[in-house]
Structure formats: structure tokens, C-alpha cells
Amino acid sequence: MDARIEILTEKKLIGKHITMSFVENKTFQLWSSFMPERKEIKNSIDSNLYSLEVFPIGYFDHFDAKKTFEKWAAMEVSDYNEIPADMETLIIPGGLYAVFVHKGPATEGDKTYRFIYTEWLPASEFKVDDRPHFAVMSENYQRDNPNSEEIWIPIKNKV
């Protein structure tokens, strides 16, 4: 699996979040709450959906699947002039990202992430940066479509 390296410009998002861990995965609960209300976001740039993880600083220094982080379901917006009730804002700072296309059903996403963190990153000239990690699901996203999800991992040089 190859990565492409991208320089991301800052993105403004509106959505919902929940605190969870990898052991206590609440992703389904979060998306079940967000999806019926996403049409309330009036200033979205497109129909792409963002699934984000905001990890505490140093989260990956000593990985523990029980440690908590913020999981977001969101859409990119042009501005924060209108924020629907029960939703919040999040800015993804610009910076360097490694981008992967997940191949296979969503239920096998852990294999892609395992490859990224245990094989690709250690062999690369990069390490994880302390910015949001996210997946972009386009309007053509289908849960089991093998090419409909891009995974963006924030990186910086190991130096």
C-alpha cells in the first residue's frame, strides 16, 4: 500500500464528537446521532463526511487501547456563521499528511491502520504529528466499496 504525501491547508469543520477509546468504540453511536442532523449544516463546502480522531499530545508515545480520545463526525464548512444547535466547531490545522486509500470493507479498516502504524511509518522518514487524524468519505462512499475512503495521517519528519 502506497501513501501520497500532501500538504493540507487549514480546514474548518462543524460536527459532533464523543469521548471514547479503541476498547470502548462508540463510533456507531456518534454517526447515528450526526447523520440525521447533517443537513442542518447550511454552509458546507461539499457533501464529504469527515471521521476524525483528536488524540491527546503524546498519545502514540506509549499506545494503550484503553486511553481515551475525541472521535468526530463532521463536514467541512466555509465559515462558522451558522452553527446548528447540538453541533460544535473544529479546525484541522494545515500541515503535512500521509494519505492512504483503504482497500476492502470498512470492517477491515483495522488492517489498514495496523499497516500504517506498524509497517509504513516505522520504515518511512516520518513520525506521527499531534494534529487530527481523519478519514474522508466522499458522496460516493459505500461502506463496503473497496476504494471509497481516504485515510489522512498527520506526519512530520523524524529529525
XYZ file of N, CA and C in Angstrom:
477
model
N 0.857 -1.178 0.000
C 0.000 0.000 0.000
C 0.898 1.235 0.000
N 0.667 2.087 -0.954
C 1.461 3.305 -1.069
C 0.729 4.481 -0.447
N 1.517 5.425 0.024
C 0.955 6.670 0.553
C 1.334 7.796 -0.387
N 0.470 8.766 -0.473
C 0.865 10.005 -1.136
C 1.012 11.033 -0.024
N 1.955 11.925 -0.189
C 2.221 12.944 0.826
C 1.575 14.240 0.357
N 0.764 14.830 1.209
C 0.016 16.043 0.877
C 0.287 17.120 1.924
N 0.278 18.365 1.467
C 0.281 19.499 2.387
C -1.154 19.989 2.454
N -1.751 19.817 3.604
C -3.146 20.189 3.816
C -3.228 21.650 4.231
N -4.168 22.380 3.655
C -4.446 23.731 4.137
C -5.499 23.607 5.239
N -5.521 24.571 6.116
C -6.448 24.541 7.246
C -7.882 24.272 6.791
N -8.597 23.467 7.549
C -9.999 23.154 7.252
C -10.852 23.500 8.467
N -12.010 24.100 8.187
C -12.993 24.392 9.223
C -14.081 23.325 9.139
N -14.413 22.722 10.274
C -15.425 21.677 10.301
C -16.504 21.996 11.330
N -17.687 21.478 11.074
C -18.780 21.508 12.034
C -19.276 20.081 12.171
N -19.488 19.660 13.416
C -19.973 18.307 13.629
C -20.227 18.017 15.088
N -20.158 16.742 15.400
C -20.369 16.258 16.760
C -19.182 15.402 17.151
N -18.939 15.327 18.468
C -17.870 14.445 18.930
C -18.294 13.711 20.190
N -17.530 12.671 20.468
C -17.762 11.838 21.638
C -16.390 11.404 22.146
N -16.261 11.224 23.442
C -15.006 10.715 24.006
C -15.112 9.194 24.055
N -14.085 8.536 23.561
C -14.086 7.070 23.511
C -12.655 6.554 23.530
N -12.511 5.263 23.548
C -11.210 4.610 23.411
C -11.360 3.558 22.316
N -10.245 2.949 21.950
C -10.333 1.874 20.967
C -11.034 0.659 21.571
N -10.907 0.474 22.877
C -11.574 -0.632 23.549
C -13.076 -0.375 23.646
N -13.451 0.855 24.009
C -14.864 1.237 24.090
C -15.213 2.076 22.876
N -15.360 1.441 21.752
C -15.612 2.129 20.490
C -17.069 2.585 20.420
N -17.275 3.897 20.292
C -18.620 4.471 20.226
C -18.890 5.122 18.867
N -18.164 4.692 17.845
C -18.287 5.282 16.517
C -19.716 5.180 15.979
N -20.332 4.034 16.097
C -21.685 3.851 15.583
C -22.653 4.815 16.279
N -22.526 4.937 17.577
C -23.376 5.858 18.351
C -23.204 7.293 17.850
N -21.961 7.715 17.626
C -21.676 9.071 17.158
C -22.312 9.320 15.792
N -22.067 8.436 14.828
C -22.590 8.635 13.480
C -24.110 8.519 13.444
N -24.677 7.689 14.294
C -26.143 7.581 14.372
C -26.768 8.884 14.844
N -26.039 9.626 15.660
C -26.512 10.923 16.138
C -26.291 12.017 15.085
N -25.167 11.960 14.384
C -24.802 13.008 13.429
C -25.581 12.945 12.111
N -25.707 11.769 11.530
C -26.254 11.650 10.176
C -27.651 12.257 10.007
N -28.592 12.046 10.919
C -29.912 12.652 10.711
C -29.899 14.185 10.767
N -28.871 14.770 11.391
C -28.814 16.221 11.571
C -27.849 16.925 10.625
N -27.116 16.175 9.802
C -26.077 16.796 8.964
C -26.638 17.814 7.981
N -27.885 17.657 7.570
C -28.487 18.596 6.610
C -28.742 19.971 7.237
N -28.602 20.071 8.548
C -28.732 21.362 9.226
C -27.498 22.244 9.018
N -26.417 21.657 8.524
C -25.194 22.412 8.247
C -25.399 23.100 6.895
N -25.642 24.402 6.927
C -26.030 25.152 5.721
C -24.852 25.661 4.893
N -23.680 25.771 5.485
C -22.542 26.368 4.789
C -21.456 25.334 4.477
N -21.879 24.090 4.205
C -20.890 23.052 3.886
C -20.289 23.324 2.509
N -19.038 22.973 2.352
C -18.313 23.177 1.093
C -18.709 22.116 0.070
N -18.927 20.883 0.537
C -19.314 19.771 -0.336
C -20.045 18.742 0.516
N -20.268 17.574 -0.025
C -21.006 16.558 0.727
C -20.088 15.535 1.398
N -18.781 15.777 1.376
C -17.848 14.855 2.027
C -18.091 14.801 3.525
N -17.941 13.607 4.076
C -18.044 13.404 5.518
C -16.653 13.146 6.069
N -16.390 13.681 7.262
C -15.092 13.525 7.911
C -15.266 12.742 9.199
N -14.521 11.673 9.327
C -14.452 10.906 10.564
C -13.070 11.191 11.148
N -13.034 11.887 12.275
C -11.762 12.358 12.835
C -11.490 11.788 14.211
N -10.204 11.698 14.510
C -9.752 11.380 15.855
C -8.813 12.499 16.288
N -9.097 13.053 17.454
C -8.223 14.063 18.049
C -7.620 13.405 19.286
N -6.351 13.048 19.175
C -5.667 12.339 20.245
C -4.943 13.323 21.159
N -4.864 13.031 22.461
C -4.061 13.880 23.347
C -2.598 13.869 22.892
N -1.888 14.949 23.186
C -0.464 15.029 22.828
C 0.277 13.846 23.450
N 1.094 13.206 22.641
C 1.881 12.060 23.095
C 1.117 10.745 23.131
N -0.089 10.727 22.610
C -0.926 9.523 22.654
C -0.204 8.295 22.108
N 0.558 8.465 21.041
C 1.204 7.328 20.396
C 2.588 7.012 20.958
N 3.046 7.803 21.945
C 4.351 7.514 22.548
C 4.325 6.175 23.285
N 3.227 5.917 23.971
C 3.030 4.649 24.701
C 1.586 4.237 24.465
N 1.352 3.566 23.372
C -0.008 3.236 22.964
C -0.697 2.342 23.986
N -1.925 2.708 24.307
C -2.777 1.928 25.195
C -4.196 2.039 24.650
N -4.763 0.942 24.195
C -6.085 0.946 23.558
C -7.192 1.408 24.508
N -6.894 1.516 25.805
C -7.895 1.965 26.780
C -7.866 3.483 26.981
N -6.815 4.150 26.490
C -6.738 5.618 26.626
C -7.786 6.266 25.739
N -8.358 7.353 26.239
C -9.445 7.999 25.509
C -8.949 9.101 24.577
N -9.798 9.406 23.610
C -9.571 10.470 22.637
C -10.932 10.960 22.172
N -10.947 12.053 21.404
C -12.192 12.568 20.831
C -12.390 11.982 19.441
N -13.575 11.464 19.190
C -13.952 10.978 17.863
C -15.005 11.939 17.325
N -14.817 12.427 16.099
C -15.706 13.409 15.478
C -16.372 12.845 14.233
N -17.590 13.296 14.000
C -18.311 13.116 12.740
C -18.601 14.537 12.279
N -18.144 14.920 11.084
C -18.226 16.333 10.708
C -18.264 16.527 9.198
N -18.506 17.800 8.834
C -18.451 18.242 7.442
C -17.622 19.523 7.384
N -16.947 19.739 6.253
C -16.170 20.963 6.068
C -17.110 22.104 5.703
N -16.834 23.278 6.284
C -17.663 24.458 6.035
C -16.797 25.632 5.591
N -17.459 26.611 4.993
C -16.752 27.801 4.534
C -16.487 28.770 5.681
N -17.360 28.772 6.687
C -17.219 29.695 7.820
C -18.040 29.154 8.989
N -17.965 29.864 10.094
C -18.703 29.466 11.296
C -19.871 30.413 11.573
N -20.422 31.047 10.533
C -21.521 31.992 10.723
C -22.794 31.323 11.230
N -23.039 30.092 10.807
C -24.218 29.344 11.260
C -23.774 27.994 11.800
N -23.960 27.794 13.101
C -23.609 26.526 13.728
C -24.901 25.919 14.278
N -25.315 24.778 13.741
C -26.551 24.164 14.225
C -26.483 23.857 15.727
N -27.651 23.886 16.362
C -27.730 23.511 17.772
C -27.210 22.079 17.913
N -26.588 21.777 19.009
C -26.041 20.442 19.300
C -24.807 20.091 18.465
N -24.242 21.073 17.749
C -23.012 20.809 16.999
C -21.928 21.783 17.451
N -20.688 21.422 17.127
C -19.544 22.223 17.533
C -18.601 22.422 16.351
N -17.610 23.271 16.572
C -16.637 23.561 15.524
C -15.301 22.891 15.837
N -14.557 22.625 14.788
C -13.218 22.056 14.916
C -12.391 22.555 13.744
N -11.171 22.962 14.021
C -10.241 23.363 12.957
C -9.163 22.288 12.836
N -8.949 21.845 11.599
C -7.808 20.973 11.315
C -6.689 21.904 10.859
N -5.625 22.049 11.650
C -4.525 22.923 11.228
C -3.862 22.368 9.967
N -3.357 23.261 9.159
C -2.642 22.834 7.961
C -1.376 22.090 8.333
N -0.853 21.337 7.395
C 0.395 20.627 7.643
C 0.533 19.423 6.733
N 1.557 18.655 6.996
C 1.919 17.502 6.184
C 1.106 16.272 6.596
N 0.582 15.552 5.606
C -0.201 14.342 5.848
C 0.236 13.236 4.901
N 0.188 12.011 5.397
C 0.318 10.823 4.557
C -1.105 10.354 4.282
N -1.428 10.140 3.010
C -2.786 9.792 2.616
C -2.793 8.381 2.025
N -3.683 7.558 2.542
C -3.824 6.169 2.113
C -5.247 5.932 1.639
N -5.421 5.091 0.625
C -6.760 4.678 0.211
C -7.002 3.315 0.840
N -8.038 3.244 1.664
C -8.384 1.965 2.294
C -8.978 1.040 1.247
N -8.431 -0.155 1.129
C -8.919 -1.172 0.187
C -9.615 -2.257 0.993
N -10.861 -2.505 0.689
C -11.588 -3.551 1.383
C -12.759 -2.986 2.154
N -13.547 -3.869 2.770
C -14.717 -3.403 3.513
C -14.329 -2.602 4.760
N -15.241 -1.764 5.210
C -14.998 -0.935 6.391
C -14.645 -1.783 7.606
N -15.192 -2.977 7.673
C -14.926 -3.852 8.818
C -13.470 -4.296 8.886
N -12.720 -4.093 7.802
C -11.306 -4.462 7.792
C -10.393 -3.241 7.880
N -10.945 -2.112 8.314
C -10.153 -0.896 8.456
C -8.979 -1.057 9.394
N -9.125 -1.907 10.418
C -8.038 -2.105 11.375
C -6.782 -2.633 10.691
N -6.939 -3.410 9.608
C -5.772 -3.929 8.884
C -5.004 -2.795 8.220
N -5.735 -1.830 7.666
C -5.087 -0.679 7.033
C -4.350 0.146 8.078
N -5.014 0.421 9.196
C -4.376 1.214 10.257
C -3.168 0.475 10.839
N -3.282 -0.819 11.019
C -2.151 -1.592 11.545
C -0.966 -1.475 10.596
N -1.217 -1.597 9.280
C -0.142 -1.446 8.297
C 0.506 -0.066 8.417
N -0.319 0.978 8.490
C 0.201 2.353 8.553
C 1.119 2.527 9.762
N 0.640 2.125 10.940
C 1.366 2.403 12.188
C 2.490 1.420 12.493
N 2.387 0.174 12.006
C 3.425 -0.799 12.363
C 4.408 -1.082 11.233
N 4.035 -0.752 9.998
C 4.941 -1.012 8.883
C 5.351 0.264 8.154
N 4.365 1.009 7.631
C 4.703 2.155 6.796
C 5.438 3.235 7.586
N 4.863 3.670 8.706
C 5.505 4.753 9.480
C 6.915 4.392 9.953
N 7.132 3.233 10.596
C 8.494 2.910 11.048
C 9.520 2.858 9.916
N 9.088 2.474 8.709
C 10.016 2.374 7.580
C 10.184 3.698 6.842
N 9.357 4.686 7.186
C 9.403 5.965 6.477
C 10.336 6.947 7.180
N 10.452 8.130 6.598
C 11.243 9.201 7.204
C 10.384 10.082 8.118
N 9.162 9.620 8.421
C 8.197 10.418 9.178
C 7.798 9.773 10.496
N 7.218 10.599 11.357
C 6.569 10.109 12.568
C 5.237 10.837 12.698
N 4.381 10.326 13.560
C 3.058 10.914 13.745
C 3.190 12.300 14.363
N 2.406 13.236 13.849
C 2.356 14.589 14.396
C 1.097 14.724 15.253
N 1.110 15.679 16.181
C -0.015 15.897 17.093
C -1.055 16.828 16.471
N -1.729 16.337 15.447
C -2.850 17.028 14.803
C -3.932 15.987 14.548
N -5.145 16.401 14.215
C -6.197 15.412 13.994
C -5.867 14.421 12.870
N -6.262 13.173 13.103
C -6.223 12.113 12.104
C -7.632 12.050 11.540
N -7.772 11.767 10.250
C -9.130 11.715 9.731
C -9.250 10.843 8.493
N -10.494 10.446 8.244
C -10.854 9.740 7.018
C -11.878 10.597 6.307
N -11.755 10.667 4.986
C -12.700 11.421 4.167
C -13.537 10.409 3.396
N -14.841 10.566 3.547
C -15.764 9.701 2.821
C -16.549 10.582 1.863
N -16.327 10.364 0.566
C -16.968 11.196 -0.455
C -18.447 10.851 -0.572
N -19.152 11.622 -1.398
C -20.587 11.365 -1.596
C -20.818 9.977 -2.195
N -19.790 9.417 -2.808
C -19.899 8.078 -3.380
C -19.550 6.983 -2.378
N -19.310 7.381 -1.127
C -18.904 6.413 -0.110
C -19.944 5.316 0.030
N -19.456 4.107 0.011
C -20.285 2.941 0.300
C -19.497 2.107 1.292
N -20.148 1.727 2.339
C -19.474 1.056 3.452
C -18.524 -0.048 3.011
N -18.894 -0.840 2.027
C -18.045 -1.948 1.621
C -17.385 -1.763 0.262
N -17.422 -0.528 -0.262
C -16.729 -0.239 -1.511
C -15.233 -0.203 -1.212
N -14.420 -0.953 -1.950
C -13.004 -1.051 -1.608
C -12.174 0.206 -1.865
N -12.715 1.244 -2.469
C -11.904 2.424 -2.783
C -12.575 3.731 -2.394
N -13.475 3.729 -1.439
C -14.240 4.956 -1.222
C -13.850 5.724 0.028
N -12.731 5.392 0.639
C -12.336 6.088 1.863
C -10.845 6.401 1.833
N -10.507 7.671 2.083
C -9.109 8.084 2.204
C -8.797 8.310 3.675
N -7.656 7.803 4.098
C -7.208 7.956 5.480
C -6.039 8.926 5.489
N -6.171 9.995 6.284
C -5.152 11.050 6.376
C -4.490 10.986 7.754
N -3.173 10.757 7.756
C -2.411 10.648 8.998
C -1.445 11.841 9.067
N -1.511 12.661 10.145
C -0.612 13.807 10.256
C 0.817 13.335 10.526
N 1.751 13.864 9.770
C 3.145 13.428 9.904
C 4.084 14.623 9.993
N 5.274 14.332 10.493
C 6.380 15.300 10.488
C 7.665 14.495 10.341
N 8.728 15.147 9.933
C 9.996 14.467 9.756
C 10.508 13.931 11.086
N 11.186 12.792 11.044
C 11.729 12.167 12.252
C 12.883 12.964 12.846
N 13.489 13.787 12.073
C 14.682 14.522 12.523
C 14.449 15.272 13.808
